CSV table of C-alpha atoms and ligand atoms in Angstrom, one decimal:
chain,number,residue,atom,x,y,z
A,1,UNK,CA,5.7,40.7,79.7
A,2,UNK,CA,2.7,43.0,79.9
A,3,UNK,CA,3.5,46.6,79.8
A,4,UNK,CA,2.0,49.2,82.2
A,5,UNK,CA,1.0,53.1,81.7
A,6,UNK,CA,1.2,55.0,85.1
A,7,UNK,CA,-0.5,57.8,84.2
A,8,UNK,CA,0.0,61.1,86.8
A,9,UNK,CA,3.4,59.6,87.8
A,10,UNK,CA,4.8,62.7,89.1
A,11,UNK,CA,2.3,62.5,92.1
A,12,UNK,CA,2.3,60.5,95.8
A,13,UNK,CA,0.8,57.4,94.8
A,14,UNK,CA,3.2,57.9,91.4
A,15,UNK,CA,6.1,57.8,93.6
A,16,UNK,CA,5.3,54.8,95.5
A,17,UNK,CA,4.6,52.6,92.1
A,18,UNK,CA,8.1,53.3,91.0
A,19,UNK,CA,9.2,51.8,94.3
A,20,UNK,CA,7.7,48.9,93.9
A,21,UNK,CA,9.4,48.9,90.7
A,22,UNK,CA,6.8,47.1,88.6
A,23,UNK,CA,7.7,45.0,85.6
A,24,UNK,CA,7.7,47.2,81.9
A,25,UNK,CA,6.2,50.8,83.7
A,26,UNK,CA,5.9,53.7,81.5
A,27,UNK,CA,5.3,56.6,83.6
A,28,UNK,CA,4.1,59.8,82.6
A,29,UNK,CA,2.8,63.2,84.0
A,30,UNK,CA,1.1,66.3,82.4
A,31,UNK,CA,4.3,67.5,81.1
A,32,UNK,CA,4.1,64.9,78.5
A,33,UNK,CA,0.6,64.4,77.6
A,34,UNK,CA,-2.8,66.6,78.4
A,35,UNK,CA,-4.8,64.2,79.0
A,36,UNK,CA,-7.5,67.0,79.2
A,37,UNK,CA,-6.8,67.0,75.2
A,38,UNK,CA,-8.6,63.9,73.6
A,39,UNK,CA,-6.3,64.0,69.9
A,40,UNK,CA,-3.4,64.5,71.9
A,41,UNK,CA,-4.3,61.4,74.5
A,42,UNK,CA,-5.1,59.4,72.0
A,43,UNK,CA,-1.8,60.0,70.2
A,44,UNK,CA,-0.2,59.1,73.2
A,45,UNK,CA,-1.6,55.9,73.7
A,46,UNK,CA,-1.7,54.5,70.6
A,47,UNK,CA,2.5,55.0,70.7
A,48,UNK,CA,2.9,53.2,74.1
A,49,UNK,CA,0.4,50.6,73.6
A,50,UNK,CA,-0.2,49.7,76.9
A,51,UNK,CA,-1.6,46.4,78.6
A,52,UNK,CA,-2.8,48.1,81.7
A,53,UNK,CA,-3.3,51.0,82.8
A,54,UNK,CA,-2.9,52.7,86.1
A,55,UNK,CA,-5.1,56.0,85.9
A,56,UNK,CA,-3.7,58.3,88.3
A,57,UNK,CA,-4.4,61.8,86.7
A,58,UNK,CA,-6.3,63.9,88.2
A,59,UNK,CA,-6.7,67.5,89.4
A,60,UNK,CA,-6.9,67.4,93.2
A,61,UNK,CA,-7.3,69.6,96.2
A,62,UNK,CA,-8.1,69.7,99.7
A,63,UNK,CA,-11.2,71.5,100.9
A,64,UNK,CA,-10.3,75.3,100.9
A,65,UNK,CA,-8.8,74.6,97.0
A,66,UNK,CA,-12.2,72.4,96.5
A,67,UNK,CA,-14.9,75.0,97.5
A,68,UNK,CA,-13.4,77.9,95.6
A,69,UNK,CA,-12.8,76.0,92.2
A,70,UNK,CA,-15.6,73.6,92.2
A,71,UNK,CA,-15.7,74.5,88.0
A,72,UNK,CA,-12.1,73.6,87.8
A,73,UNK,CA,-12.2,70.5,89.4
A,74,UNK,CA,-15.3,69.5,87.5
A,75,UNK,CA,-14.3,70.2,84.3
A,76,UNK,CA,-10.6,69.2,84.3
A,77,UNK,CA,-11.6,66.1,85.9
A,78,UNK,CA,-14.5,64.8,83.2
A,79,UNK,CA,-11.9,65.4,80.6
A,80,UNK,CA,-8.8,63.6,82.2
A,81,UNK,CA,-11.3,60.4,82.6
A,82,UNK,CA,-13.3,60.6,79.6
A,83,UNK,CA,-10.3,61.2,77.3
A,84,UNK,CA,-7.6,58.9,79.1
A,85,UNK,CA,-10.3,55.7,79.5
A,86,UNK,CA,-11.6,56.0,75.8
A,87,UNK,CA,-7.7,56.3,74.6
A,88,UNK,CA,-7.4,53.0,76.4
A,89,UNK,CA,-9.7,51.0,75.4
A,90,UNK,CA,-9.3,52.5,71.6
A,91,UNK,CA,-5.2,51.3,72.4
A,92,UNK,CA,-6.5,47.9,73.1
A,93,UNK,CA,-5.5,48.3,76.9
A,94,UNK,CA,-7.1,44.9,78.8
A,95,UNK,CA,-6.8,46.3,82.7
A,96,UNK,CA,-7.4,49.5,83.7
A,97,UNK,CA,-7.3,50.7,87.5
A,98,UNK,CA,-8.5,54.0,88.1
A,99,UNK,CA,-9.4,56.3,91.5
A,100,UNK,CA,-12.0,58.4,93.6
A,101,UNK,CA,-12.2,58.9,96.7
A,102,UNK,CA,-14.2,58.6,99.5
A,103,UNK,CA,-15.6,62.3,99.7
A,104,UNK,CA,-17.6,61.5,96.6
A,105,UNK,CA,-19.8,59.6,98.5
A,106,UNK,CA,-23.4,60.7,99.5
A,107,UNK,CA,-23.7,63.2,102.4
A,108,UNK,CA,-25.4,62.1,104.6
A,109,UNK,CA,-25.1,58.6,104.2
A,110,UNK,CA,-25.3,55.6,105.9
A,111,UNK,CA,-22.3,54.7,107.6
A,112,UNK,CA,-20.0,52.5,107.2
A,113,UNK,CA,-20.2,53.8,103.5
A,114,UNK,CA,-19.9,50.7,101.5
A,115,UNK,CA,-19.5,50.8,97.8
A,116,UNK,CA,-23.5,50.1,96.6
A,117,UNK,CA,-23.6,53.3,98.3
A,118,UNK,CA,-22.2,55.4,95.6
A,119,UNK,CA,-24.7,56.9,93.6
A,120,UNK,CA,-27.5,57.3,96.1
A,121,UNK,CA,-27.1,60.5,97.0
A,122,UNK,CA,-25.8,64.1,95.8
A,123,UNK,CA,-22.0,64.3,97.2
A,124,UNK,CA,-21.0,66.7,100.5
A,125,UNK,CA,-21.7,70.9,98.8
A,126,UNK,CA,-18.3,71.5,99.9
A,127,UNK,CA,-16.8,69.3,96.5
A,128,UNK,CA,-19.8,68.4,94.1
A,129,UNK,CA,-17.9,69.5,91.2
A,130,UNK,CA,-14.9,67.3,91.9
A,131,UNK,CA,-17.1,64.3,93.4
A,132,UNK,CA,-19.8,64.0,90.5
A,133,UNK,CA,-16.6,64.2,88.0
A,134,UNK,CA,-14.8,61.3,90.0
A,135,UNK,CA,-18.7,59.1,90.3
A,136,UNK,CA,-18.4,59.3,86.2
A,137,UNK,CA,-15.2,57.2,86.5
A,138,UNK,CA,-17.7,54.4,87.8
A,139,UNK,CA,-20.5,55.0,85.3
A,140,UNK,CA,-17.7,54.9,82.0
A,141,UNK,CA,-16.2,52.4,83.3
A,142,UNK,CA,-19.0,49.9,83.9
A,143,UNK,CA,-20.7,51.5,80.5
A,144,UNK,CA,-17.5,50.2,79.2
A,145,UNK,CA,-17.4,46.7,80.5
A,146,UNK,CA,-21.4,45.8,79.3
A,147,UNK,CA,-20.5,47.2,76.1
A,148,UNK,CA,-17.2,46.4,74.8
A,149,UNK,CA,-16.0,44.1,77.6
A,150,UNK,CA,-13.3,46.6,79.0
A,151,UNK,CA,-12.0,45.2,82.2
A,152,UNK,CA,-12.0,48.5,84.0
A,153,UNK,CA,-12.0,48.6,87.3
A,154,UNK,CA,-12.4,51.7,90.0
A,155,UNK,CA,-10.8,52.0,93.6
A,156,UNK,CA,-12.0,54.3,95.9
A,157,UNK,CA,-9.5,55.2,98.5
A,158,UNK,CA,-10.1,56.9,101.9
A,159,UNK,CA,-7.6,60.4,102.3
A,160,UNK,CA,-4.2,59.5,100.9
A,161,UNK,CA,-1.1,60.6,102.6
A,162,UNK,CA,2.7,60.3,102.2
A,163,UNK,CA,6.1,61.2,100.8
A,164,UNK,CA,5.8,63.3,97.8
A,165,UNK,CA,2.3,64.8,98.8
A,166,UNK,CA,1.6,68.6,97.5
A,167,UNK,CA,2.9,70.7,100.6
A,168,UNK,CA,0.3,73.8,100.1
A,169,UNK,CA,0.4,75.7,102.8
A,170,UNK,CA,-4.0,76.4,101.9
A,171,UNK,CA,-4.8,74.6,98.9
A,172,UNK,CA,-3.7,71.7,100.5
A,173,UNK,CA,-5.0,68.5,101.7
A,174,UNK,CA,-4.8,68.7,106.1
A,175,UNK,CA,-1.9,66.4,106.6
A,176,UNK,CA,0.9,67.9,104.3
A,177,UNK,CA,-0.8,71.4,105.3
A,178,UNK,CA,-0.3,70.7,108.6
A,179,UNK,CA,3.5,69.7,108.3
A,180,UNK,CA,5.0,72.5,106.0
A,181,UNK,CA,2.6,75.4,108.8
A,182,UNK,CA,4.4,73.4,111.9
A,183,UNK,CA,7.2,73.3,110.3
A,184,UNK,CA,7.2,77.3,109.2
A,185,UNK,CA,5.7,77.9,113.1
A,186,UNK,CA,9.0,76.2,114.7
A,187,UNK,CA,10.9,78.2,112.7
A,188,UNK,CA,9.6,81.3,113.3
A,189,UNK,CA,8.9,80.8,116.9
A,190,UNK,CA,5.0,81.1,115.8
A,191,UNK,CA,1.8,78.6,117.7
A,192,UNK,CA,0.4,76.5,114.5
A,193,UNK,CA,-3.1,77.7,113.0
A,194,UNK,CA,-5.4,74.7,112.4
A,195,UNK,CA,-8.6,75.0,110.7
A,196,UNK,CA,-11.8,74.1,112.4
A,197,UNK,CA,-13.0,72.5,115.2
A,198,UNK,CA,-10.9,69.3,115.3
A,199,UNK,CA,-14.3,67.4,115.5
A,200,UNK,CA,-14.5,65.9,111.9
A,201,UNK,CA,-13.0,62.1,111.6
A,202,UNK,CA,-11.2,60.7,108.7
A,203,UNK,CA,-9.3,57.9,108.1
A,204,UNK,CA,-6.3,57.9,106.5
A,205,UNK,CA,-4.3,55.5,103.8
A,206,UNK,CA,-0.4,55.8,103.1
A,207,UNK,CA,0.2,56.6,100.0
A,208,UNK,CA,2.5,53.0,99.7
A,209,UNK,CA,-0.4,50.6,101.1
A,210,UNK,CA,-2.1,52.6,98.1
A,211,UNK,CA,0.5,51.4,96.0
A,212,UNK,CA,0.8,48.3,96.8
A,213,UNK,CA,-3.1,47.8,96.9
A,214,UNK,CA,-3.1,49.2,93.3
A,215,UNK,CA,-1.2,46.4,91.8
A,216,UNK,CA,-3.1,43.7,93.9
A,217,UNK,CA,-6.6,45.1,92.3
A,218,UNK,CA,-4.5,44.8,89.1
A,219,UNK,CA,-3.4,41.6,89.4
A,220,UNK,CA,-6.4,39.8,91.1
A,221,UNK,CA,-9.4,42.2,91.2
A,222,UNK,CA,-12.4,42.4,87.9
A,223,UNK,CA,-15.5,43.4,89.5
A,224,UNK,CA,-17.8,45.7,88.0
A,225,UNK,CA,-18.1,47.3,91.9
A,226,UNK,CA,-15.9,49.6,92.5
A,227,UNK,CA,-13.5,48.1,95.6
A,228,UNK,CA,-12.6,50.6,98.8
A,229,UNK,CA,-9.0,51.0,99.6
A,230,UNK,CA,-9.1,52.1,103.5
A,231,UNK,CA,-7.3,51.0,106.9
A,232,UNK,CA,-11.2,51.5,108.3
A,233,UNK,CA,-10.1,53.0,111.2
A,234,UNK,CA,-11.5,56.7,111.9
A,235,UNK,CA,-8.9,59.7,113.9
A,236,UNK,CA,-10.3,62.9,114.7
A,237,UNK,CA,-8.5,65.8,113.2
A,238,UNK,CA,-7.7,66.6,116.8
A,239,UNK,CA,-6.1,63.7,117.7
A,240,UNK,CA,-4.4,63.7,113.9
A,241,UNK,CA,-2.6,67.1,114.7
A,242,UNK,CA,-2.0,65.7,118.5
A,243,UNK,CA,0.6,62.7,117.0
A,244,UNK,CA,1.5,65.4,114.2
A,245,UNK,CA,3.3,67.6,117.0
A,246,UNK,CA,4.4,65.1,119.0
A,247,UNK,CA,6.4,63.7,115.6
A,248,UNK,CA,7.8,66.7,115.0
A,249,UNK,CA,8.4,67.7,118.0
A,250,UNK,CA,6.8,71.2,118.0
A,251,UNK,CA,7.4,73.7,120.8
A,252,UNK,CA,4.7,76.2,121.0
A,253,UNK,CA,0.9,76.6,120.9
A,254,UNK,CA,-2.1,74.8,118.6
A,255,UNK,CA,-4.8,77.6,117.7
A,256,UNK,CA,-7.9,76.2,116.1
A,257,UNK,CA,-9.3,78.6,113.9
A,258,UNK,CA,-13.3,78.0,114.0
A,259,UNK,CA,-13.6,80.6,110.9
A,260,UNK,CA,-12.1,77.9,108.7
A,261,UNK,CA,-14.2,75.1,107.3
A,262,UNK,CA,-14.8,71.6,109.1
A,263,UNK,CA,-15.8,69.7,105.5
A,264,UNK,CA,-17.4,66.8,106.3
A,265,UNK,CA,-18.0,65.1,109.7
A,266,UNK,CA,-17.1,61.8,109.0
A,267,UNK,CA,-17.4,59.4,106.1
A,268,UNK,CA,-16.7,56.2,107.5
A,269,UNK,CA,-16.3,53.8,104.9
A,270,UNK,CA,-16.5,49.9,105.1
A,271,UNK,CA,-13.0,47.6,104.2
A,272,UNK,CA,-14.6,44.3,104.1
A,273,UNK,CA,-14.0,44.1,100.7
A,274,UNK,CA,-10.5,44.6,100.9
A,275,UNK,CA,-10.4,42.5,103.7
A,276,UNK,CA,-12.1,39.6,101.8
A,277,UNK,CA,-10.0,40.0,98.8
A,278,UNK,CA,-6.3,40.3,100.1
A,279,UNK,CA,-6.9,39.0,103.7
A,280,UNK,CA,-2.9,38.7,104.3
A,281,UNK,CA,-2.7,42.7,103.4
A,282,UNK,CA,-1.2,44.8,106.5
A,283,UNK,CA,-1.6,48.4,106.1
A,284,UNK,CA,0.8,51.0,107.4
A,285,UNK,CA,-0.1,52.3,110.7
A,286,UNK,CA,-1.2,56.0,110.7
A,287,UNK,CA,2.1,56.9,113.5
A,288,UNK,CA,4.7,54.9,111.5
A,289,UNK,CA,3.4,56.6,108.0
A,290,UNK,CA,3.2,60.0,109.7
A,291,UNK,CA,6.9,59.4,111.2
A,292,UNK,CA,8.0,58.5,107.5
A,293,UNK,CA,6.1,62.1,105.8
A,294,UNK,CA,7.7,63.9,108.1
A,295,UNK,CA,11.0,62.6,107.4
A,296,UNK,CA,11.1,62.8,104.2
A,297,UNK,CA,9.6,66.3,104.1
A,298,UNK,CA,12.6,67.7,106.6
A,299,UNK,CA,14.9,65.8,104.2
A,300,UNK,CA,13.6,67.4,101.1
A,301,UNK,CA,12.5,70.8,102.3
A,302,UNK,CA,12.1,73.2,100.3
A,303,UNK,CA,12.5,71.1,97.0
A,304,UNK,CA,8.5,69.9,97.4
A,305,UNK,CA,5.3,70.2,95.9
A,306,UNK,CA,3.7,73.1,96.9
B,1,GFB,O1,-7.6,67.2,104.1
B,1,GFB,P1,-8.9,67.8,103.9
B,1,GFB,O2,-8.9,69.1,103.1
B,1,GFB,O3,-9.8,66.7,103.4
B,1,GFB,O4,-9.4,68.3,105.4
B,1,GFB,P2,-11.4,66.5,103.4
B,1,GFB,C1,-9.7,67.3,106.4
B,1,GFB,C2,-10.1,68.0,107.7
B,1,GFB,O5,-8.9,68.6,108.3
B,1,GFB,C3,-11.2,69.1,107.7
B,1,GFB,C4,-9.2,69.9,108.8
B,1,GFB,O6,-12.1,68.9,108.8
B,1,GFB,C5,-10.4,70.4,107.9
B,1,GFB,O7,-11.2,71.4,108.5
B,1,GFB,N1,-8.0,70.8,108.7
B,1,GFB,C6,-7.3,71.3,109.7
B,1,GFB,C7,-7.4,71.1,107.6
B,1,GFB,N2,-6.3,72.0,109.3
B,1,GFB,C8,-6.3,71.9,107.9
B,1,GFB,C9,-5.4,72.5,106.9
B,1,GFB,O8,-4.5,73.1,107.2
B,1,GFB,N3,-5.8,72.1,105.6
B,1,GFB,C10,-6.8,71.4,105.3
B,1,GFB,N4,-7.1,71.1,104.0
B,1,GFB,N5,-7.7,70.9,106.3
B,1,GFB,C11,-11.0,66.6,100.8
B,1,GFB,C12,-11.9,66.9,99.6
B,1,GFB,O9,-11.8,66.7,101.9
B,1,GFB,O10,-10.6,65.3,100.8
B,1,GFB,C13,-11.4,66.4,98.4
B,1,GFB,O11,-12.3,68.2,99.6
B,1,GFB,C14,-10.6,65.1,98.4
B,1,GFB,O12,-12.4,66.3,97.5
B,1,GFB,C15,-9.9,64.9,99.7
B,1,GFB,O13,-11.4,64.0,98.1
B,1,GFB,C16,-9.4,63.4,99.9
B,1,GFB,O14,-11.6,65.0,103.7
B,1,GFB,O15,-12.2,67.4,104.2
């Protein structure tokens, strides 16, 4: 049996791994290790010895977080990959699976962003410091595979959602913002503040299709391309915060505050790959894993991330 490190457990897409229950999981958070400390990672791994790897740590943010702290996210993130993929190769690890996202993609770009598109371009202002970190998870990792023969691969997911999220009310991504404001706003007999326009589009992944996507790759994906994990189907923030009320049923007024930023406008990104390589995969639609957040948030509030 082949044992598996999860590393940044103690987040969404941590969560939904241990639901799957995968064979021989070792699952650790930040508590345990600093991964941002190479003696200390490399300690680490040499005493779990793990076969794969599932490379979840990482500092992360939505954009109000990302454009004040664009040196935080920078830094911590170079260190988290650079430490916790040398410690597994030096462990012996033969898969490693690790993650960006789509906002480290070129801005502008040509859309559908597909993965060639990666490094042709500097990433949206609004989070270069976290997106040029998170494009060096593609540049070690293939570095790795030409010269030692690491089979490291990367996945680049559109916005994850889900249970377990980090409920900032600012530092926030917009989804678990959105539901821990609405749900302070119905409370208080308050209208809910949303930032922006409501123009931008994003699409949005559940945090369990991530999870269950994750161990596919592991099991039956070795390209040196990174792979895109994404429903491909675009929502305006408008109509996100429309099926947001509606779920939770809130009473009073939207205000869209145009002071706040808009990030990106889109960033589209092509799923043919997905769709090639796991053609039977059926993602989560975005009302059913919205209906499920939300539940689980009500059920846990106020014993969540925030
Ligand atoms: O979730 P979010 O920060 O992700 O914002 P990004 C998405 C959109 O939601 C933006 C709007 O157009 C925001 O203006 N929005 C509305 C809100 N209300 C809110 C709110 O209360 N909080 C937030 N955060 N947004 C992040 C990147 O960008 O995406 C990160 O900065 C990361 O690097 C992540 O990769 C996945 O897609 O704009």
């Amino acid at each position: 049996m082949s044992k598996t490190l999860v590393t940044g457990a103690a987040g969404m897409v941590g969560h939904a791994l241990r639901q799957l229950n995968p064979d021989d999981a070792v699952f650790t958070n930040r508590g345990e290790v600093d991964l941002t400390d190479f003696a200390a990672t490399r300690a680490y791994f040499q005493a779990v010895k793990p076969d794969r790897v599932v490379h979840l740590a990482a500092l992360t943010g939505g954009l109000g977080s990302q454009i004040i702290h664009s040196g935080e996210y920078f830094r911590n993130n170079i260190l988290i990959n650079l430490n916790t993929l040398e410690a597994a190769r030096l462990a012996g690890a033969k898969k490693l699976i690790s993650f960006m996202s789509t906002c480290v993609f070129p801005d502008p770009a040509e859309y559908p962003l597909t993965e060639a598109q990666l490094h042709a371009g500097p990433p949206h202002p609004s989070n270069f410091g976290y997106a040029y970190a998170k494009r060096m998870l593609d540049v070690q990792s293939s570095a790795y595979r030409k010269e030692w023969g690491c089979h490291f691969i990367v996945t680049i997911p559109t916005n994850i959602y889900g249970p377990n999220d980090d409920f900032s009310l600012n530092g926030g991504h917009v989804i678990p913002s959105l539901i821990h404001r609405a749900c302070l706003a119905k409370k208080n007999g308050e209208d809910l503040t949303v930032w922006g326009s409501g123009k931008p589009l994003r699409e949005f992944i559940l945090s369990d299709d991530v999870a269950r996507l994750t161990l596919r790759a592991l099991d039956e994906y070795d390209e040196d391309e990174p792979i895109i994990f994404s429903p491909g189907e675009e929502i305006s923030i408008r109509e996100l915060v429309e099926i947001v009320v509606d779920t939770m049923k809130f009473p009073n007024k939207v205000i869209w505050d145009t002071d706040k930023p808009d990030g990106q406008f889109r960033k589209p990104s092509d799923n043919s790959k997905i769709r090639r390589c796991f053609p039977d995969f059926k993602f989560t639609p975005l009302r059913e894993g919205l209906a499920k957040t939300v539940a689980w948030f009500e059920e846990n509030y106020p014993n969540v991330r925030q």
